[in-house]
Every structure is written in C-alpha cells, then in structure tokens.
mmCIF file of N, CA and C in Angstrom:
data_model
loop_
_atom_site.group_PDB
_atom_site.id
_atom_site.type_symbol
_atom_site.label_atom_id
_atom_site.label_comp_id
_atom_site.label_asym_id
_atom_site.label_seq_id
_atom_site.Cartn_x
_atom_site.Cartn_y
_atom_site.Cartn_z
ATOM 1 N N MET A 1 28.820 7.416 -16.500
ATOM 2 C CA MET A 1 28.201 6.956 -15.268
ATOM 3 C C MET A 1 26.680 6.914 -15.482
ATOM 4 N N ASN A 2 26.045 5.852 -15.017
ATOM 5 C CA ASN A 2 24.600 5.746 -15.215
ATOM 6 C C ASN A 2 23.842 6.623 -14.220
ATOM 7 N N LEU A 3 22.554 6.704 -14.419
ATOM 8 C CA LEU A 3 21.707 7.606 -13.632
ATOM 9 C C LEU A 3 21.740 7.273 -12.150
ATOM 10 N N HIS A 4 21.597 5.992 -11.804
ATOM 11 C CA HIS A 4 21.577 5.605 -10.394
ATOM 12 C C HIS A 4 22.901 5.905 -9.709
ATOM 13 N N ALA A 5 23.991 5.626 -10.375
ATOM 14 C CA ALA A 5 25.304 5.877 -9.775
ATOM 15 C C ALA A 5 25.529 7.369 -9.568
ATOM 16 N N SER A 6 25.127 8.176 -10.537
ATOM 17 C CA SER A 6 25.324 9.622 -10.380
ATOM 18 C C SER A 6 24.443 10.185 -9.256
ATOM 19 N N ILE A 7 23.242 9.672 -9.108
ATOM 20 C CA ILE A 7 22.372 10.136 -8.013
ATOM 21 C C ILE A 7 22.972 9.729 -6.674
ATOM 22 N N ARG A 8 23.505 8.522 -6.603
ATOM 23 C CA ARG A 8 24.100 8.062 -5.343
ATOM 24 C C ARG A 8 25.302 8.925 -4.949
ATOM 25 N N THR A 9 26.171 9.229 -5.899
ATOM 26 C CA THR A 9 27.359 10.014 -5.564
ATOM 27 C C THR A 9 27.015 11.474 -5.281
ATOM 28 N N ASP A 10 26.050 12.037 -6.024
ATOM 29 C CA ASP A 10 25.733 13.458 -5.869
ATOM 30 C C ASP A 10 24.765 13.752 -4.731
ATOM 31 N N PHE A 11 23.819 12.842 -4.473
ATOM 32 C CA PHE A 11 22.749 13.145 -3.520
ATOM 33 C C PHE A 11 22.634 12.161 -2.364
ATOM 34 N N GLY A 12 23.352 11.059 -2.417
ATOM 35 C CA GLY A 12 23.367 10.126 -1.296
ATOM 36 C C GLY A 12 22.476 8.916 -1.497
ATOM 37 N N LYS A 13 22.668 7.963 -0.581
ATOM 38 C CA LYS A 13 21.957 6.691 -0.656
ATOM 39 C C LYS A 13 20.461 6.852 -0.404
ATOM 40 N N ASN A 14 20.072 7.728 0.510
ATOM 41 C CA ASN A 14 18.641 7.911 0.810
ATOM 42 C C ASN A 14 17.877 8.422 -0.406
ATOM 43 N N CYS A 15 18.486 9.336 -1.127
ATOM 44 C CA CYS A 15 17.847 9.869 -2.325
ATOM 45 C C CYS A 15 17.745 8.774 -3.388
ATOM 46 N N LEU A 16 18.793 7.974 -3.530
ATOM 47 C CA LEU A 16 18.762 6.872 -4.489
ATOM 48 C C LEU A 16 17.678 5.863 -4.118
ATOM 49 N N ASP A 17 17.524 5.594 -2.824
ATOM 50 C CA ASP A 17 16.462 4.689 -2.380
ATOM 51 C C ASP A 17 15.087 5.237 -2.755
ATOM 52 N N SER A 18 14.913 6.541 -2.628
ATOM 53 C CA SER A 18 13.639 7.161 -3.002
ATOM 54 C C SER A 18 13.395 7.047 -4.506
ATOM 55 N N VAL A 19 14.453 7.238 -5.292
ATOM 56 C CA VAL A 19 14.318 7.119 -6.747
ATOM 57 C C VAL A 19 13.942 5.687 -7.119
ATOM 58 N N ARG A 20 14.593 4.714 -6.507
ATOM 59 C CA ARG A 20 14.283 3.312 -6.808
ATOM 60 C C ARG A 20 12.871 2.947 -6.365
ATOM 61 N N CYS A 21 12.443 3.458 -5.230
ATOM 62 C CA CYS A 21 11.079 3.212 -4.760
ATOM 63 C C CYS A 21 10.072 3.826 -5.731
ATOM 64 N N PHE A 22 10.378 5.023 -6.219
ATOM 65 C CA PHE A 22 9.529 5.688 -7.212
ATOM 66 C C PHE A 22 9.435 4.833 -8.476
ATOM 67 N N GLU A 23 10.565 4.285 -8.901
ATOM 68 C CA GLU A 23 10.586 3.448 -10.101
ATOM 69 C C GLU A 23 9.801 2.154 -9.877
ATOM 70 N N LYS A 24 10.010 1.494 -8.742
ATOM 71 C CA LYS A 24 9.291 0.248 -8.450
ATOM 72 C C LYS A 24 7.786 0.482 -8.366
ATOM 73 N N THR A 25 7.395 1.576 -7.729
ATOM 74 C CA THR A 25 5.975 1.895 -7.600
ATOM 75 C C THR A 25 5.367 2.153 -8.977
ATOM 76 N N SER A 26 6.105 2.827 -9.851
ATOM 77 C CA SER A 26 5.607 3.085 -11.200
ATOM 78 C C SER A 26 5.449 1.789 -11.987
ATOM 79 N N LEU A 27 6.391 0.864 -11.825
ATOM 80 C CA LEU A 27 6.286 -0.422 -12.528
ATOM 81 C C LEU A 27 5.098 -1.231 -12.011
ATOM 82 N N LYS A 28 4.883 -1.214 -10.703
ATOM 83 C CA LYS A 28 3.715 -1.906 -10.143
ATOM 84 C C LYS A 28 2.435 -1.292 -10.680
ATOM 85 N N LEU A 29 2.408 0.026 -10.753
ATOM 86 C CA LEU A 29 1.234 0.719 -11.271
ATOM 87 C C LEU A 29 0.960 0.307 -12.717
ATOM 88 N N ALA A 30 2.014 0.192 -13.520
ATOM 89 C CA ALA A 30 1.847 -0.237 -14.912
ATOM 90 C C ALA A 30 1.273 -1.646 -14.983
ATOM 91 N N ARG A 31 1.799 -2.551 -14.155
ATOM 92 C CA ARG A 31 1.295 -3.927 -14.168
ATOM 93 C C ARG A 31 -0.164 -3.990 -13.734
ATOM 94 N N PHE A 32 -0.514 -3.268 -12.674
ATOM 95 C CA PHE A 32 -1.897 -3.323 -12.197
ATOM 96 C C PHE A 32 -2.856 -2.664 -13.183
ATOM 97 N N ARG A 33 -2.418 -1.619 -13.883
ATOM 98 C CA ARG A 33 -3.282 -1.032 -14.907
ATOM 99 C C ARG A 33 -3.490 -2.011 -16.049
ATOM 100 N N SER A 34 -2.447 -2.742 -16.386
ATOM 101 C CA SER A 34 -2.588 -3.758 -17.427
ATOM 102 C C SER A 34 -3.518 -4.879 -16.961
ATOM 103 N N HIS A 35 -3.389 -5.285 -15.693
ATOM 104 C CA HIS A 35 -4.284 -6.308 -15.138
ATOM 105 C C HIS A 35 -5.734 -5.831 -15.175
ATOM 106 N N LEU A 36 -5.951 -4.565 -14.814
ATOM 107 C CA LEU A 36 -7.302 -4.021 -14.831
ATOM 108 C C LEU A 36 -7.853 -4.030 -16.249
ATOM 109 N N HIS A 37 -7.039 -3.619 -17.205
ATOM 110 C CA HIS A 37 -7.464 -3.623 -18.606
ATOM 111 C C HIS A 37 -7.843 -5.044 -19.046
ATOM 112 N N PHE A 38 -7.023 -6.015 -18.672
ATOM 113 C CA PHE A 38 -7.297 -7.411 -19.020
ATOM 114 C C PHE A 38 -8.602 -7.890 -18.387
ATOM 115 N N ASN A 39 -8.781 -7.606 -17.101
ATOM 116 C CA ASN A 39 -9.995 -8.068 -16.407
ATOM 117 C C ASN A 39 -11.243 -7.405 -16.970
ATOM 118 N N LEU A 40 -11.159 -6.125 -17.313
ATOM 119 C CA LEU A 40 -12.305 -5.459 -17.922
ATOM 120 C C LEU A 40 -12.590 -6.031 -19.311
ATOM 121 N N HIS A 41 -11.537 -6.366 -20.029
ATOM 122 C CA HIS A 41 -11.700 -7.001 -21.341
ATOM 123 C C HIS A 41 -12.389 -8.356 -21.182
ATOM 124 N N CYS A 42 -11.991 -9.109 -20.172
ATOM 125 C CA CYS A 42 -12.642 -10.405 -19.898
ATOM 126 C C CYS A 42 -14.117 -10.204 -19.574
ATOM 127 N N LYS A 43 -14.414 -9.227 -18.737
ATOM 128 C CA LYS A 43 -15.801 -8.988 -18.345
ATOM 129 C C LYS A 43 -16.638 -8.559 -19.553
ATOM 130 N N HIS A 44 -16.079 -7.684 -20.365
ATOM 131 C CA HIS A 44 -16.803 -7.183 -21.534
ATOM 132 C C HIS A 44 -17.094 -8.307 -22.535
ATOM 133 N N ASN A 45 -16.148 -9.225 -22.695
ATOM 134 C CA ASN A 45 -16.311 -10.325 -23.643
ATOM 135 C C ASN A 45 -16.907 -11.574 -23.015
ATOM 136 N N ASP A 46 -17.322 -11.468 -21.754
ATOM 137 C CA ASP A 46 -17.954 -12.578 -21.039
ATOM 138 C C ASP A 46 -17.047 -13.808 -21.011
ATOM 139 N N VAL A 47 -15.768 -13.561 -20.702
ATOM 140 C CA VAL A 47 -14.780 -14.624 -20.588
ATOM 141 C C VAL A 47 -14.293 -14.640 -19.141
ATOM 142 N N ILE A 48 -14.156 -15.814 -18.574
ATOM 143 C CA ILE A 48 -13.660 -15.947 -17.208
ATOM 144 C C ILE A 48 -12.199 -16.384 -17.281
ATOM 145 N N PRO A 49 -11.277 -15.638 -16.647
ATOM 146 C CA PRO A 49 -9.869 -16.062 -16.635
ATOM 147 C C PRO A 49 -9.724 -17.433 -15.984
ATOM 148 N N VAL A 50 -8.725 -18.175 -16.414
ATOM 149 C CA VAL A 50 -8.510 -19.534 -15.923
ATOM 150 C C VAL A 50 -8.349 -19.548 -14.404
ATOM 151 N N SER A 51 -7.697 -18.517 -13.870
ATOM 152 C CA SER A 51 -7.463 -18.489 -12.427
ATOM 153 C C SER A 51 -8.750 -18.331 -11.622
ATOM 154 N N LEU A 52 -9.826 -17.927 -12.261
ATOM 155 C CA LEU A 52 -11.101 -17.756 -11.550
ATOM 156 C C LEU A 52 -12.121 -18.839 -11.891
ATOM 157 N N LYS A 53 -11.747 -19.785 -12.714
ATOM 158 C CA LYS A 53 -12.666 -20.876 -13.070
ATOM 159 C C LYS A 53 -12.945 -21.735 -11.842
ATOM 160 N N LEU A 54 -14.200 -22.100 -11.682
ATOM 161 C CA LEU A 54 -14.614 -22.949 -10.572
ATOM 162 C C LEU A 54 -15.138 -24.270 -11.122
ATOM 163 N N SER A 55 -15.004 -25.302 -10.321
ATOM 164 C CA SER A 55 -15.579 -26.589 -10.701
ATOM 165 C C SER A 55 -16.222 -27.208 -9.468
ATOM 166 N N SER A 56 -17.090 -28.127 -9.716
ATOM 167 C CA SER A 56 -17.813 -28.761 -8.628
ATOM 168 C C SER A 56 -18.089 -30.209 -8.989
ATOM 169 N N SER A 57 -18.218 -31.025 -7.960
ATOM 170 C CA SER A 57 -18.576 -32.417 -8.202
ATOM 171 C C SER A 57 -20.080 -32.562 -8.426
ATOM 172 N N VAL A 58 -20.829 -31.524 -8.103
ATOM 173 C CA VAL A 58 -22.273 -31.529 -8.335
ATOM 174 C C VAL A 58 -22.513 -31.171 -9.794
ATOM 175 N N LYS A 59 -23.252 -31.998 -10.490
ATOM 176 C CA LYS A 59 -23.511 -31.782 -11.914
ATOM 177 C C LYS A 59 -24.957 -31.352 -12.119
ATOM 178 N N GLY A 60 -25.177 -30.679 -13.222
ATOM 179 C CA GLY A 60 -26.528 -30.262 -13.571
ATOM 180 C C GLY A 60 -26.544 -28.807 -14.010
ATOM 181 N N ASP A 61 -27.668 -28.410 -14.608
ATOM 182 C CA ASP A 61 -27.797 -27.058 -15.130
ATOM 183 C C ASP A 61 -27.790 -26.008 -14.024
ATOM 184 N N LYS A 62 -28.487 -26.292 -12.929
ATOM 185 C CA LYS A 62 -28.518 -25.325 -11.827
ATOM 186 C C LYS A 62 -27.139 -25.166 -11.186
ATOM 187 N N ALA A 63 -26.431 -26.266 -11.037
ATOM 188 C CA ALA A 63 -25.081 -26.206 -10.464
ATOM 189 C C ALA A 63 -24.164 -25.398 -11.372
ATOM 190 N N ASN A 64 -24.269 -25.599 -12.678
ATOM 191 C CA ASN A 64 -23.458 -24.837 -13.626
ATOM 192 C C ASN A 64 -23.808 -23.358 -13.585
ATOM 193 N N ALA A 65 -25.094 -23.039 -13.451
ATOM 194 C CA ALA A 65 -25.513 -21.641 -13.366
ATOM 195 C C ALA A 65 -24.945 -20.976 -12.108
ATOM 196 N N VAL A 66 -24.967 -21.698 -10.999
ATOM 197 C CA VAL A 66 -24.408 -21.166 -9.752
ATOM 198 C C VAL A 66 -22.912 -20.911 -9.909
ATOM 199 N N LEU A 67 -22.207 -21.852 -10.531
ATOM 200 C CA LEU A 67 -20.769 -21.692 -10.737
ATOM 201 C C LEU A 67 -20.467 -20.496 -11.635
ATOM 202 N N ARG A 68 -21.195 -20.334 -12.717
ATOM 203 C CA ARG A 68 -20.948 -19.207 -13.635
ATOM 204 C C ARG A 68 -21.218 -17.882 -12.945
ATOM 205 N N ARG A 69 -22.294 -17.820 -12.152
ATOM 206 C CA ARG A 69 -22.608 -16.587 -11.433
ATOM 207 C C ARG A 69 -21.505 -16.263 -10.427
ATOM 208 N N ALA A 70 -21.009 -17.274 -9.727
ATOM 209 C CA ALA A 70 -19.924 -17.075 -8.762
ATOM 210 C C ALA A 70 -18.637 -16.628 -9.457
ATOM 211 N N GLU A 71 -18.352 -17.188 -10.631
ATOM 212 C CA GLU A 71 -17.163 -16.779 -11.382
ATOM 213 C C GLU A 71 -17.252 -15.314 -11.798
ATOM 214 N N LYS A 72 -18.433 -14.891 -12.238
ATOM 215 C CA LYS A 72 -18.613 -13.483 -12.616
ATOM 216 C C LYS A 72 -18.463 -12.572 -11.406
ATOM 217 N N GLN A 73 -18.972 -13.017 -10.266
ATOM 218 C CA GLN A 73 -18.821 -12.216 -9.049
ATOM 219 C C GLN A 73 -17.355 -12.124 -8.623
ATOM 220 N N LEU A 74 -16.621 -13.218 -8.769
ATOM 221 C CA LEU A 74 -15.191 -13.192 -8.462
ATOM 222 C C LEU A 74 -14.448 -12.243 -9.393
ATOM 223 N N LEU A 75 -14.836 -12.216 -10.658
ATOM 224 C CA LEU A 75 -14.214 -11.296 -11.607
ATOM 225 C C LEU A 75 -14.498 -9.848 -11.203
ATOM 226 N N ASN A 76 -15.716 -9.572 -10.762
ATOM 227 C CA ASN A 76 -16.050 -8.220 -10.289
ATOM 228 C C ASN A 76 -15.238 -7.851 -9.051
ATOM 229 N N VAL A 77 -15.049 -8.812 -8.153
ATOM 230 C CA VAL A 77 -14.237 -8.564 -6.955
ATOM 231 C C VAL A 77 -12.797 -8.261 -7.353
ATOM 232 N N ARG A 78 -12.276 -9.021 -8.298
ATOM 233 C CA ARG A 78 -10.900 -8.790 -8.748
ATOM 234 C C ARG A 78 -10.758 -7.409 -9.386
ATOM 235 N N ILE A 79 -11.739 -6.995 -10.153
ATOM 236 C CA ILE A 79 -11.701 -5.663 -10.766
ATOM 237 C C ILE A 79 -11.691 -4.592 -9.677
ATOM 238 N N GLY A 80 -12.521 -4.776 -8.652
ATOM 239 C CA GLY A 80 -12.537 -3.824 -7.535
ATOM 240 C C GLY A 80 -11.201 -3.769 -6.811
ATOM 241 N N GLN A 81 -10.587 -4.923 -6.610
ATOM 242 C CA GLN A 81 -9.278 -4.956 -5.959
ATOM 243 C C GLN A 81 -8.235 -4.240 -6.804
ATOM 244 N N ASN A 82 -8.290 -4.449 -8.109
ATOM 245 C CA ASN A 82 -7.348 -3.766 -8.998
ATOM 246 C C ASN A 82 -7.518 -2.255 -8.921
ATOM 247 N N VAL A 83 -8.755 -1.798 -8.913
ATOM 248 C CA VAL A 83 -9.020 -0.354 -8.856
ATOM 249 C C VAL A 83 -8.473 0.232 -7.555
ATOM 250 N N ARG A 84 -8.740 -0.440 -6.448
ATOM 251 C CA ARG A 84 -8.233 0.070 -5.159
ATOM 252 C C ARG A 84 -6.709 0.068 -5.109
ATOM 253 N N LYS A 85 -6.085 -0.963 -5.637
ATOM 254 C CA LYS A 85 -4.627 -1.033 -5.648
ATOM 255 C C LYS A 85 -4.041 0.066 -6.540
ATOM 256 N N ILE A 86 -4.677 0.328 -7.667
ATOM 257 C CA ILE A 86 -4.220 1.397 -8.560
ATOM 258 C C ILE A 86 -4.337 2.753 -7.871
ATOM 259 N N GLU A 87 -5.425 2.972 -7.164
ATOM 260 C CA GLU A 87 -5.587 4.235 -6.436
ATOM 261 C C GLU A 87 -4.490 4.399 -5.390
ATOM 262 N N TYR A 88 -4.207 3.335 -4.642
ATOM 263 C CA TYR A 88 -3.155 3.378 -3.624
ATOM 264 C C TYR A 88 -1.794 3.655 -4.260
ATOM 265 N N LEU A 89 -1.477 2.919 -5.332
ATOM 266 C CA LEU A 89 -0.182 3.098 -5.981
ATOM 267 C C LEU A 89 -0.052 4.483 -6.612
ATOM 268 N N SER A 90 -1.139 5.016 -7.136
ATOM 269 C CA SER A 90 -1.103 6.366 -7.710
ATOM 270 C C SER A 90 -0.817 7.404 -6.633
ATOM 271 N N ARG A 91 -1.464 7.262 -5.475
ATOM 272 C CA ARG A 91 -1.191 8.185 -4.364
ATOM 273 C C ARG A 91 0.252 8.074 -3.905
ATOM 274 N N ARG A 92 0.728 6.850 -3.761
ATOM 275 C CA ARG A 92 2.109 6.608 -3.315
ATOM 276 C C ARG A 92 3.109 7.185 -4.315
ATOM 277 N N ARG A 93 2.828 6.995 -5.590
ATOM 278 C CA ARG A 93 3.714 7.514 -6.639
ATOM 279 C C ARG A 93 3.742 9.044 -6.606
ATOM 280 N N SER A 94 2.581 9.679 -6.402
ATOM 281 C CA SER A 94 2.526 11.138 -6.322
ATOM 282 C C SER A 94 3.325 11.658 -5.124
ATOM 283 N N GLU A 95 3.199 10.966 -3.985
ATOM 284 C CA GLU A 95 3.970 11.362 -2.801
ATOM 285 C C GLU A 95 5.470 11.271 -3.060
ATOM 286 N N LEU A 96 5.890 10.173 -3.679
ATOM 287 C CA LEU A 96 7.311 9.997 -3.975
ATOM 288 C C LEU A 96 7.791 11.039 -4.980
ATOM 289 N N GLU A 97 6.955 11.338 -5.953
ATOM 290 C CA GLU A 97 7.327 12.337 -6.958
ATOM 291 C C GLU A 97 7.496 13.713 -6.317
ATOM 292 N N GLU A 98 6.601 14.072 -5.415
ATOM 293 C CA GLU A 98 6.726 15.348 -4.706
ATOM 294 C C GLU A 98 7.985 15.384 -3.853
ATOM 295 N N SER A 99 8.278 14.270 -3.205
ATOM 296 C CA SER A 99 9.488 14.181 -2.392
ATOM 297 C C SER A 99 10.739 14.365 -3.244
ATOM 298 N N LEU A 100 10.756 13.742 -4.400
ATOM 299 C CA LEU A 100 11.912 13.876 -5.286
ATOM 300 C C LEU A 100 12.032 15.283 -5.860
ATOM 301 N N GLU A 101 10.890 15.933 -6.110
ATOM 302 C CA GLU A 101 10.933 17.306 -6.614
ATOM 303 C C GLU A 101 11.588 18.254 -5.620
ATOM 304 N N SER A 102 11.351 17.996 -4.343
ATOM 305 C CA SER A 102 11.960 18.861 -3.332
ATOM 306 C C SER A 102 13.417 18.506 -3.071
ATOM 307 N N THR A 103 13.834 17.286 -3.422
ATOM 308 C CA THR A 103 15.185 16.819 -3.151
ATOM 309 C C THR A 103 16.138 17.053 -4.325
ATOM 310 N N LEU A 104 15.676 16.736 -5.518
ATOM 311 C CA LEU A 104 16.540 16.777 -6.699
ATOM 312 C C LEU A 104 16.391 18.089 -7.456
ATOM 313 N N PRO A 105 17.463 18.538 -8.110
ATOM 314 C CA PRO A 105 17.326 19.702 -8.993
ATOM 315 C C PRO A 105 16.462 19.351 -10.209
ATOM 316 N N GLU A 106 15.943 20.359 -10.870
ATOM 317 C CA GLU A 106 14.988 20.161 -11.962
ATOM 318 C C GLU A 106 15.556 19.311 -13.093
ATOM 319 N N THR A 107 16.820 19.491 -13.438
ATOM 320 C CA THR A 107 17.392 18.723 -14.555
ATOM 321 C C THR A 107 17.453 17.236 -14.229
ATOM 322 N N VAL A 108 17.915 16.913 -13.034
ATOM 323 C CA VAL A 108 18.010 15.499 -12.633
ATOM 324 C C VAL A 108 16.614 14.919 -12.448
ATOM 325 N N ASN A 109 15.709 15.703 -11.890
ATOM 326 C CA ASN A 109 14.344 15.246 -11.661
ATOM 327 C C ASN A 109 13.646 14.936 -12.987
ATOM 328 N N SER A 110 13.834 15.777 -13.987
ATOM 329 C CA SER A 110 13.210 15.513 -15.291
ATOM 330 C C SER A 110 13.831 14.272 -15.938
ATOM 331 N N GLU A 111 15.126 14.070 -15.730
ATOM 332 C CA GLU A 111 15.787 12.873 -16.261
ATOM 333 C C GLU A 111 15.230 11.610 -15.591
ATOM 334 N N VAL A 112 15.034 11.675 -14.276
ATOM 335 C CA VAL A 112 14.461 10.544 -13.542
ATOM 336 C C VAL A 112 13.037 10.273 -14.025
ATOM 337 N N ARG A 113 12.240 11.327 -14.176
ATOM 338 C CA ARG A 113 10.854 11.151 -14.633
ATOM 339 C C ARG A 113 10.795 10.540 -16.027
ATOM 340 N N SER A 114 11.672 10.987 -16.925
ATOM 341 C CA SER A 114 11.650 10.424 -18.280
ATOM 342 C C SER A 114 12.119 8.968 -18.267
ATOM 343 N N TRP A 115 13.090 8.650 -17.426
ATOM 344 C CA TRP A 115 13.559 7.259 -17.296
ATOM 345 C C TRP A 115 12.424 6.360 -16.788
ATOM 346 N N VAL A 116 11.741 6.830 -15.757
ATOM 347 C CA VAL A 116 10.655 6.040 -15.157
ATOM 348 C C VAL A 116 9.480 5.926 -16.123
ATOM 349 N N LYS A 117 9.212 6.981 -16.876
ATOM 350 C CA LYS A 117 8.122 6.926 -17.849
ATOM 351 C C LYS A 117 8.408 5.867 -18.913
ATOM 352 N N GLY A 118 9.643 5.805 -19.388
ATOM 353 C CA GLY A 118 10.016 4.777 -20.357
ATOM 354 C C GLY A 118 9.881 3.378 -19.771
ATOM 355 N N SER A 119 10.316 3.211 -18.511
ATOM 356 C CA SER A 119 10.180 1.916 -17.834
ATOM 357 C C SER A 119 8.713 1.543 -17.684
ATOM 358 N N TYR A 120 7.884 2.524 -17.349
ATOM 359 C CA TYR A 120 6.442 2.311 -17.195
ATOM 360 C C TYR A 120 5.840 1.789 -18.504
ATOM 361 N N ILE A 121 6.170 2.445 -19.600
ATOM 362 C CA ILE A 121 5.609 2.056 -20.899
ATOM 363 C C ILE A 121 6.073 0.652 -21.285
ATOM 364 N N ARG A 122 7.351 0.350 -21.079
ATOM 365 C CA ARG A 122 7.864 -0.984 -21.406
ATOM 366 C C ARG A 122 7.182 -2.054 -20.562
ATOM 367 N N GLU A 123 7.001 -1.789 -19.274
ATOM 368 C CA GLU A 123 6.364 -2.764 -18.383
ATOM 369 C C GLU A 123 4.909 -2.987 -18.760
ATOM 370 N N PHE A 124 4.185 -1.907 -19.072
ATOM 371 C CA PHE A 124 2.783 -2.026 -19.466
ATOM 372 C C PHE A 124 2.673 -2.848 -20.745
ATOM 373 N N ASP A 125 3.529 -2.549 -21.722
ATOM 374 C CA ASP A 125 3.485 -3.275 -22.989
ATOM 375 C C ASP A 125 3.846 -4.747 -22.809
ATOM 376 N N LYS A 126 4.836 -5.025 -21.948
ATOM 377 C CA LYS A 126 5.237 -6.410 -21.702
ATOM 378 C C LYS A 126 4.088 -7.203 -21.076
ATOM 379 N N SER A 127 3.443 -6.607 -20.093
ATOM 380 C CA SER A 127 2.325 -7.256 -19.426
ATOM 381 C C SER A 127 1.140 -7.409 -20.385
ATOM 382 N N LYS A 128 0.897 -6.393 -21.191
ATOM 383 C CA LYS A 128 -0.207 -6.426 -22.150
ATOM 384 C C LYS A 128 0.013 -7.529 -23.185
ATOM 385 N N LEU A 129 1.251 -7.683 -23.642
ATOM 386 C CA LEU A 129 1.565 -8.708 -24.626
ATOM 387 C C LEU A 129 1.313 -10.109 -24.066
ATOM 388 N N ARG A 130 1.708 -10.341 -22.805
ATOM 389 C CA ARG A 130 1.449 -11.640 -22.166
ATOM 390 C C ARG A 130 -0.045 -11.907 -22.086
ATOM 391 N N GLN A 131 -0.811 -10.882 -21.757
ATOM 392 C CA GLN A 131 -2.238 -11.075 -21.567
ATOM 393 C C GLN A 131 -2.975 -11.221 -22.905
ATOM 394 N N GLN A 132 -2.465 -10.619 -23.956
ATOM 395 C CA GLN A 132 -3.098 -10.780 -25.263
ATOM 396 C C GLN A 132 -2.979 -12.229 -25.730
ATOM 397 N N GLY A 133 -1.914 -12.907 -25.342
ATOM 398 C CA GLY A 133 -1.756 -14.306 -25.699
ATOM 399 C C GLY A 133 -2.819 -15.185 -25.074
ATOM 400 N N LYS A 134 -3.419 -14.729 -23.997
ATOM 401 C CA LYS A 134 -4.452 -15.513 -23.338
ATOM 402 C C LYS A 134 -5.763 -15.478 -24.115
ATOM 403 N N PHE A 135 -5.933 -14.494 -24.988
ATOM 404 C CA PHE A 135 -7.160 -14.407 -25.786
ATOM 405 C C PHE A 135 -7.016 -15.057 -27.155
ATOM 406 N N ALA A 136 -5.796 -15.424 -27.511
ATOM 407 C CA ALA A 136 -5.572 -16.009 -28.841
ATOM 408 C C ALA A 136 -6.035 -17.445 -28.929
#
C-alpha cells in the first residue's frame, strides 16, 4: 500500500488532505525558489527575460534607454514578488508541518517529510533545468 493510501485508512481523509496540502505547498516553494534563482541570475548577468521585454513604436536612443530602465525595474519588481511569495509559502509550509507533527506519529511523519523532501528536490531540479535552457 502506498503512503497516501495508508494515511487515508489509518488517519482519515482530513489528515490525508493536510499531507497533500503540505506536499503541494512544498512543490510551489521549490518552483518559486527556482524562479527567484533564475531572476537573480538574470539581474546579475544583465539579461532581461523574454516575458519582461518591452517594445515601443517610438524609436531612438532615449526611447531605448527608457525601455531598458523600465525592463530592469520590472525585473526588480518580479524579484520582490518572488521573495514575498517564498516567505508566505515558507510560513504556510511550517504551519502545515506543525499540524502534521501533532496529528501523525513520528514514524509516519518522518516518512512524509522524506517523501516531500524528495519531491521538493525533483521539482527544483526540473524547474532549474528548464530555466538553464533559457541561457543556452
């Protein structure tokens, strides 16, 4: 029997929902940390992601300078949003982890944590691999 099925039969649907929420929150946290790493890498290398590129029908050096400055500001805004989202997800994950610690026995709780940690690492690596292709 897999982990989710055993938790459902032994501890109920509400506990399983909490475990799944903990797992989903951890995966989101991994993706947003990878996004933050990518955006900081872009900022450090003075590269603007395609999604933040701006264009204008106004041509000229001053217009281009305004566009580049706006793109850099948008990148800074995105980095700030990533940081705030990571802080929120970290708090949410800690709350869920505390809830599971009080609900599940230590053996099952450690099994859940190790499962989620593996999922976290796989998700971070998957997202990182996609983003590395953008620099190639």
